[in-house]
XYZ file of C-alpha atoms in Angstrom:
432
model
C 0.231 0.302 0.137
C 0.944 3.677 -1.031
C -0.239 6.873 -0.087
C 1.453 8.611 -2.535
C -1.671 9.874 -4.147
C -3.527 10.473 -2.026
C -1.718 13.389 -0.806
C -0.947 14.450 -4.472
C 2.317 15.206 -3.868
C 5.604 15.768 -2.181
C 5.489 14.507 0.413
C 7.012 16.658 3.631
C 8.523 13.355 5.601
C 9.232 10.678 2.374
C 9.789 7.197 2.558
C 13.619 6.719 2.064
C 15.380 7.061 -1.276
C 18.361 7.036 0.407
C 19.019 4.744 3.415
C 22.364 6.045 4.188
C 24.488 9.308 3.929
C 26.867 10.638 1.428
C 29.374 12.745 2.430
C 32.850 14.291 1.950
C 34.253 10.982 3.135
C 32.931 8.976 0.029
C 33.370 11.717 -2.067
C 36.700 12.055 -0.731
C 37.433 8.005 -1.809
C 36.691 8.547 -4.729
C 38.526 11.113 -5.754
C 42.017 9.239 -4.348
C 40.625 5.850 -6.549
C 40.923 8.824 -9.506
C 43.761 10.177 -8.842
C 45.219 6.518 -8.896
C 44.579 6.237 -12.401
C 44.481 2.215 -10.817
C 42.735 -0.133 -12.391
C 38.613 0.221 -12.044
C 37.169 -3.121 -11.189
C 38.653 -6.150 -9.401
C 41.293 -4.323 -7.358
C 42.407 -2.942 -4.225
C 39.272 -1.268 -3.020
C 37.032 -3.933 -3.826
C 39.387 -6.585 -1.764
C 39.557 -4.276 1.360
C 35.961 -3.639 1.048
C 35.650 -7.317 1.458
C 38.387 -8.359 4.147
C 37.106 -4.791 6.212
C 33.790 -6.811 5.544
C 34.375 -9.871 7.032
C 35.645 -8.880 9.970
C 33.270 -7.405 11.171
C 30.076 -9.589 10.462
C 32.930 -12.466 11.422
C 31.734 -14.968 8.313
C 35.075 -16.285 7.034
C 34.589 -15.428 4.047
C 33.245 -12.705 2.583
C 33.016 -11.530 -1.549
C 31.075 -8.801 -2.876
C 28.911 -9.199 -6.208
C 26.781 -6.339 -7.789
C 23.665 -6.832 -5.967
C 21.570 -8.181 -2.787
C 20.064 -10.332 -5.520
C 22.559 -11.413 -7.203
C 24.029 -12.796 -4.397
C 20.779 -14.807 -3.416
C 20.784 -16.342 -7.410
C 24.235 -17.224 -5.794
C 23.851 -19.060 -3.788
C 20.667 -20.424 -4.776
C 23.120 -22.365 -7.341
C 25.844 -23.339 -4.191
C 22.972 -25.724 -3.226
C 22.611 -27.894 -5.970
C 19.228 -28.162 -5.721
C 17.484 -31.672 -7.820
C 14.549 -32.677 -8.530
C 11.971 -33.332 -5.552
C 14.620 -31.521 -3.091
C 11.877 -29.321 -0.794
C 12.948 -25.775 0.213
C 11.467 -23.738 3.402
C 11.045 -19.806 3.043
C 9.084 -17.263 4.480
C 6.573 -15.857 2.931
C 6.672 -11.966 4.825
C 10.457 -10.556 2.538
C 10.974 -8.924 -0.765
C 10.366 -11.575 -4.418
C 14.443 -10.952 -4.621
C 14.610 -14.111 -1.236
C 13.034 -17.101 -3.251
C 12.319 -15.789 -6.691
C 16.414 -18.389 -8.259
C 14.042 -20.268 -6.201
C 11.723 -19.827 -9.510
C 14.671 -21.572 -12.457
C 14.140 -25.470 -10.444
C 11.886 -27.976 -9.878
C 11.746 -28.084 -6.353
C 8.912 -27.609 -3.131
C 8.820 -24.896 -2.077
C 6.643 -24.670 1.370
C 5.690 -21.372 2.682
C 6.454 -21.443 6.764
C 4.511 -18.703 8.429
C 4.931 -15.841 10.347
C 5.942 -14.838 13.546
C 2.491 -12.428 13.709
C 5.134 -9.751 16.734
C 8.393 -10.129 14.386
C 7.057 -11.137 11.397
C 10.409 -13.389 11.416
C 9.500 -17.254 10.423
C 7.572 -19.148 13.462
C 10.142 -21.845 14.927
C 7.388 -23.620 15.750
C 5.839 -23.572 12.040
C 9.401 -25.018 10.687
C 9.119 -28.118 13.428
C 5.785 -28.946 11.074
C 7.586 -28.623 7.728
C 11.015 -30.121 7.701
C 11.191 -33.209 5.992
C 14.754 -35.212 4.712
C 13.695 -33.757 2.294
C 13.858 -30.494 3.213
C 17.525 -28.922 1.577
C 17.523 -26.124 2.260
C 15.518 -22.833 4.209
C 15.456 -18.818 3.322
C 14.605 -16.645 6.008
C 14.797 -13.318 6.364
C 15.662 -10.573 9.781
C 12.466 -8.947 8.884
C 13.139 -4.916 8.895
C 16.069 -6.002 10.984
C 14.736 -7.932 13.896
C 16.941 -10.722 13.543
C 15.323 -14.213 13.621
C 15.398 -17.130 16.169
C 18.348 -18.092 14.625
C 19.521 -20.784 17.961
C 16.209 -22.774 16.828
C 16.352 -22.531 13.906
C 19.215 -23.701 13.654
C 19.345 -26.462 15.563
C 16.317 -27.582 13.693
C 18.200 -27.268 10.274
C 21.047 -29.512 11.900
C 18.852 -32.326 12.755
C 17.997 -32.520 8.896
C 20.675 -31.430 7.085
C 19.421 -29.516 6.162
C 21.478 -25.622 4.327
C 20.051 -22.184 5.820
C 20.405 -18.800 3.912
C 20.076 -16.326 5.688
C 18.111 -12.869 3.289
C 20.550 -10.384 5.778
C 19.723 -6.953 3.481
C 17.934 -5.578 6.441
C 20.276 -7.011 9.015
C 23.164 -5.263 8.587
C 23.857 -3.647 12.098
C 21.564 -5.958 14.099
C 23.011 -8.046 16.516
C 21.184 -11.578 18.025
C 22.788 -12.817 20.541
C 26.544 -10.370 20.257
C 26.435 -12.068 16.598
C 25.766 -10.559 13.573
C 23.007 -11.607 10.823
C 24.539 -13.205 7.337
C 27.161 -14.882 9.977
C 24.439 -17.026 12.143
C 23.842 -19.590 8.851
C 25.546 -21.481 6.845
C 24.651 -18.533 3.759
C 24.754 -14.882 4.253
C 23.361 -12.767 1.436
C 23.292 -8.575 1.864
C 21.943 -6.027 -0.576
C 24.128 -2.357 -0.887
C 20.845 -1.179 -2.964
C 20.248 2.658 -1.833
C 17.411 2.294 0.698
C 19.574 0.042 2.503
C 21.347 0.760 5.703
C 24.128 1.356 3.888
C 24.902 1.982 0.842
C 27.321 1.159 -2.979
C 26.871 4.171 -4.707
C 22.976 2.278 -5.986
C 24.045 -1.036 -6.335
C 25.828 -2.918 -4.690
C 26.078 -6.750 -2.506
C 27.545 -9.177 -0.575
C 27.505 -12.955 0.050
C 29.375 -14.132 2.991
C 30.248 -18.223 3.124
C 31.400 -20.675 5.431
C 32.524 -23.065 3.196
C 35.555 -23.353 1.619
C 34.688 -24.746 -1.713
C 31.682 -22.176 -1.467
C 33.633 -19.726 -1.771
C 35.743 -21.099 -4.596
C 32.710 -22.023 -6.508
C 31.144 -18.159 -6.716
C 35.231 -16.302 -7.063
C 34.860 -18.530 -9.995
C 31.712 -18.221 -11.298
C 32.110 -14.035 -10.229
C 34.868 -13.509 -12.886
C 32.907 -15.391 -15.653
C 34.644 -18.259 -14.805
C 32.536 -21.842 -15.300
C 30.966 -23.452 -12.402
C 32.683 -27.074 -13.110
C 34.591 -29.612 -11.648
C 38.220 -29.663 -12.930
C 41.106 -31.979 -12.725
C 44.901 -30.694 -12.902
C 45.942 -32.397 -16.632
C 49.807 -32.450 -17.731
C 50.991 -31.645 -21.174
C 53.561 -33.107 -23.680
C 56.004 -30.682 -24.848
C 55.379 -32.088 -28.064
C 51.620 -32.267 -28.065
C 50.926 -28.610 -26.511
C 49.861 -25.730 -29.208
C 52.437 -23.123 -30.304
C 51.754 -20.390 -27.946
C 52.992 -16.643 -28.619
C 52.995 -14.269 -25.899
C 49.893 -12.330 -26.466
C 47.908 -14.545 -25.793
C 45.813 -13.905 -22.394
C 44.661 -17.066 -20.832
C 45.522 -19.755 -23.659
C 48.215 -21.836 -21.373
C 45.785 -22.132 -19.067
C 43.468 -23.821 -21.023
C 45.503 -26.734 -21.742
C 46.318 -26.957 -17.822
C 43.135 -29.019 -16.211
C 40.279 -31.440 -17.622
C 36.623 -30.278 -16.897
C 34.938 -33.581 -15.374
C 31.231 -31.724 -14.258
C 30.245 -28.442 -16.008
C 26.478 -27.603 -13.051
C 26.379 -24.324 -14.278
C 27.421 -20.611 -17.095
C 29.377 -17.830 -14.461
C 28.638 -14.405 -15.536
C 29.772 -11.611 -14.474
C 28.954 -10.196 -11.455
C 32.372 -8.100 -9.842
C 31.321 -5.256 -7.966
C 33.245 -1.864 -9.608
C 36.953 -0.094 -7.041
C 34.423 2.746 -7.195
C 31.402 1.670 -5.265
C 34.399 -0.610 -3.431
C 35.702 2.584 -2.065
C 32.907 4.129 -1.419
C 31.441 0.950 1.483
C 34.544 1.563 2.519
C 33.231 5.004 4.321
C 29.753 3.337 4.468
C 31.656 1.216 6.770
C 33.092 2.633 8.817
C 29.582 5.179 8.805
C 26.936 1.653 10.188
C 26.901 2.044 14.233
C 26.296 6.371 13.203
C 23.114 4.948 10.456
C 21.457 2.330 12.638
C 21.859 5.269 16.056
C 20.194 7.406 14.373
C 17.394 4.547 12.908
C 16.523 3.922 16.966
C 16.615 6.985 18.377
C 13.813 7.600 15.785
C 12.144 4.149 16.637
C 12.622 5.323 20.087
C 10.880 8.681 19.208
C 8.022 6.444 17.665
C 8.013 3.838 19.840
C 6.886 6.154 23.022
C 4.081 8.540 20.455
C 2.065 5.128 19.779
C 2.518 4.301 22.836
C -0.028 6.392 24.124
C -2.743 4.930 22.336
C -4.343 1.005 22.474
C -4.565 -1.057 20.554
C -0.678 -0.564 19.181
C 1.892 -3.779 18.796
C 5.674 -2.820 18.854
C 7.995 -4.483 16.516
C 10.429 -5.221 18.893
C 13.506 -6.699 18.827
C 14.298 -9.779 21.881
C 16.152 -8.368 24.986
C 19.582 -10.273 23.929
C 19.071 -8.739 20.578
C 19.657 -5.822 18.587
C 16.996 -4.406 15.681
C 18.455 -2.258 13.177
C 15.382 -0.516 12.186
C 15.765 -1.035 7.939
C 12.334 -0.826 8.640
C 10.276 0.966 11.423
C 6.964 -1.493 11.957
C 4.389 -1.659 14.215
C 0.744 -2.955 14.106
C -2.816 -0.965 14.487
C -4.991 -3.433 15.974
C -7.595 -1.465 15.919
C -9.540 -2.445 13.569
C -9.586 -1.787 9.219
C -11.697 1.100 10.144
C -8.996 2.553 12.222
C -6.339 1.817 9.887
C -7.313 3.180 6.905
C -8.815 6.648 8.739
C -5.018 6.659 9.963
C -3.537 6.154 6.526
C -5.040 8.690 5.330
C -4.601 11.215 8.383
C -0.901 10.455 8.361
C -0.554 10.887 4.244
C -2.477 14.322 4.534
C 0.104 15.608 7.245
C 3.126 14.891 5.495
C 3.690 11.485 5.917
C 4.022 9.211 3.127
C 3.572 5.410 3.678
C 4.814 2.134 2.187
C 3.809 -1.188 2.800
C 6.788 -3.383 3.203
C 5.790 -6.630 1.862
C 2.675 -8.434 0.170
C 3.027 -11.969 1.836
C 5.207 -13.870 -2.073
C 2.693 -16.745 -1.853
C -0.121 -15.064 -2.632
C 1.472 -13.485 -6.181
C 1.261 -14.833 -9.560
C 4.575 -16.414 -9.663
C 3.879 -19.252 -6.778
C 0.246 -19.346 -7.177
C 0.843 -20.343 -10.482
C 2.767 -23.694 -8.348
C -0.514 -24.095 -6.553
C 0.526 -21.944 -3.662
C -1.956 -19.656 -1.923
C -5.180 -18.406 0.969
C -4.770 -19.787 3.772
C -1.234 -21.503 4.007
C 0.183 -18.766 5.596
C -2.741 -17.970 8.198
C -0.918 -14.950 10.793
C 1.074 -13.396 7.110
C -1.339 -13.117 5.728
C -3.842 -11.747 8.901
C -1.206 -9.056 9.922
C -0.832 -7.645 6.108
C -4.112 -7.009 5.811
C -5.323 -6.246 9.496
C -2.617 -4.819 10.982
C 0.682 -3.961 9.490
C 1.945 -0.747 9.611
C 5.473 0.680 8.756
C 6.481 4.822 8.892
C 9.523 5.955 7.530
C 12.864 5.675 9.885
C 16.457 6.793 8.352
C 19.416 8.461 8.664
C 18.905 11.473 6.191
C 15.863 12.938 7.935
C 16.558 16.050 9.716
C 15.653 16.748 13.813
C 12.509 18.583 12.418
C 11.426 15.748 9.511
C 11.242 14.015 12.980
C 9.271 15.857 14.993
C 6.607 15.957 12.293
C 6.962 12.630 11.676
C 6.099 12.179 15.407
C 3.617 15.295 15.646
C 1.756 13.851 12.567
C 1.953 10.379 13.722
C 0.175 11.319 16.762
C -2.940 13.874 15.409
C -2.747 11.560 13.198
C -3.888 8.163 15.141
C -6.271 10.906 17.377
C -8.094 11.527 14.787
C -8.492 7.885 13.863
C -10.113 6.831 16.524
C -12.183 9.414 16.841
C -13.285 8.486 13.317
C -13.135 5.546 13.830
C -15.696 6.302 16.759
C -18.147 8.569 15.883
C -18.981 6.274 13.039
C -19.170 2.801 15.524
C -21.426 5.512 17.236
C -23.601 6.399 14.276
C -23.848 2.723 13.485
C -25.129 1.689 16.608
C -27.930 5.211 16.469
C -29.493 3.609 13.332
C -29.661 -0.015 14.877
C -31.586 1.435 17.572
C -33.909 3.778 15.697
C -34.788 0.512 13.486
C -34.899 -1.470 16.199
C -37.266 1.046 18.299
C -39.406 1.402 14.155
C -39.476 -1.944 13.892
């Protein structure tokens, strides 16, 4: 749901077009790169960014790619899915989390969400996982970490690989550990709207296994994703090679035993990596700003009945990529609130429509009733408000004021309407 059309103009407090702040330090990094006159791809900035990210997250391997979507595509390729395999996925996420699964002849089983966190519900997961479950795809919705200890314990009992979509989770903490290093594979997005950006697009894949890292390195650098064995070629069998025949000698050193798929170019540019380094250094500051805005909103909304806040567990930290709350006072109050807050200049964008109800997954046999909690919360309670470090103090003050006023108006209008209905019903009863 987007309320842009309701106001018909520019919102004073917009939803994030940029989820972080770009400044002089980012420009200085780009200037240093340009003045160095070195390569603009596959260079030292990429290597530094990957090393810094790996250390920050605590992952065994961290490799840059061109987007979070590409990271998820590569994660899916690493699973080596076969017909008959099953994959369990959350329905409450952006389509890119599981879209790569449409390319495979596997059964996808959607796991309902916890209505308080919108993360995969481990109790439901227990009922879905089988010995045919090859993988589990989850998201840390809005930056609120999923219940990873329980999910990983279930996965380990059944030999399933867990893929974390950590696009929302950078800057969050789960029991002192970082999303992206809590499972087998982690996927990050540095899109313009995320908590840090690499000039609008970019991603990272974190990996627990050395062989996976080797495969990703080959795939992203346009090499074949295959199995090779060393080969010795006698001098008399080797074709005459001239010094300027780049790569020619290497093609004779190995024999292909099997080919899983083609490679691609998923190389992050040096400019993106240079900005990524600066952004990563600023991450804590950006998240602190998000958490401060979220605290202001929590305080304002807590004054009203029928509001449930989206909070992390006591031993975790929410990164507030999205500010979410649940309005449980009924659909009329919710609709009045959306219209009122929009007219007061605050943009509303609800994220995300339950995937099992989308056309591509309905074609695969999914539909209404499959995830009742996700469906109920989405259609009756779910709310998102702007929350990003680009908002000024004045905008935050206006946001809090507008939300407070809109909530009051919503309850007043819904109450007046309910009173009018009750009065009409009483009059009807008297005339009868």
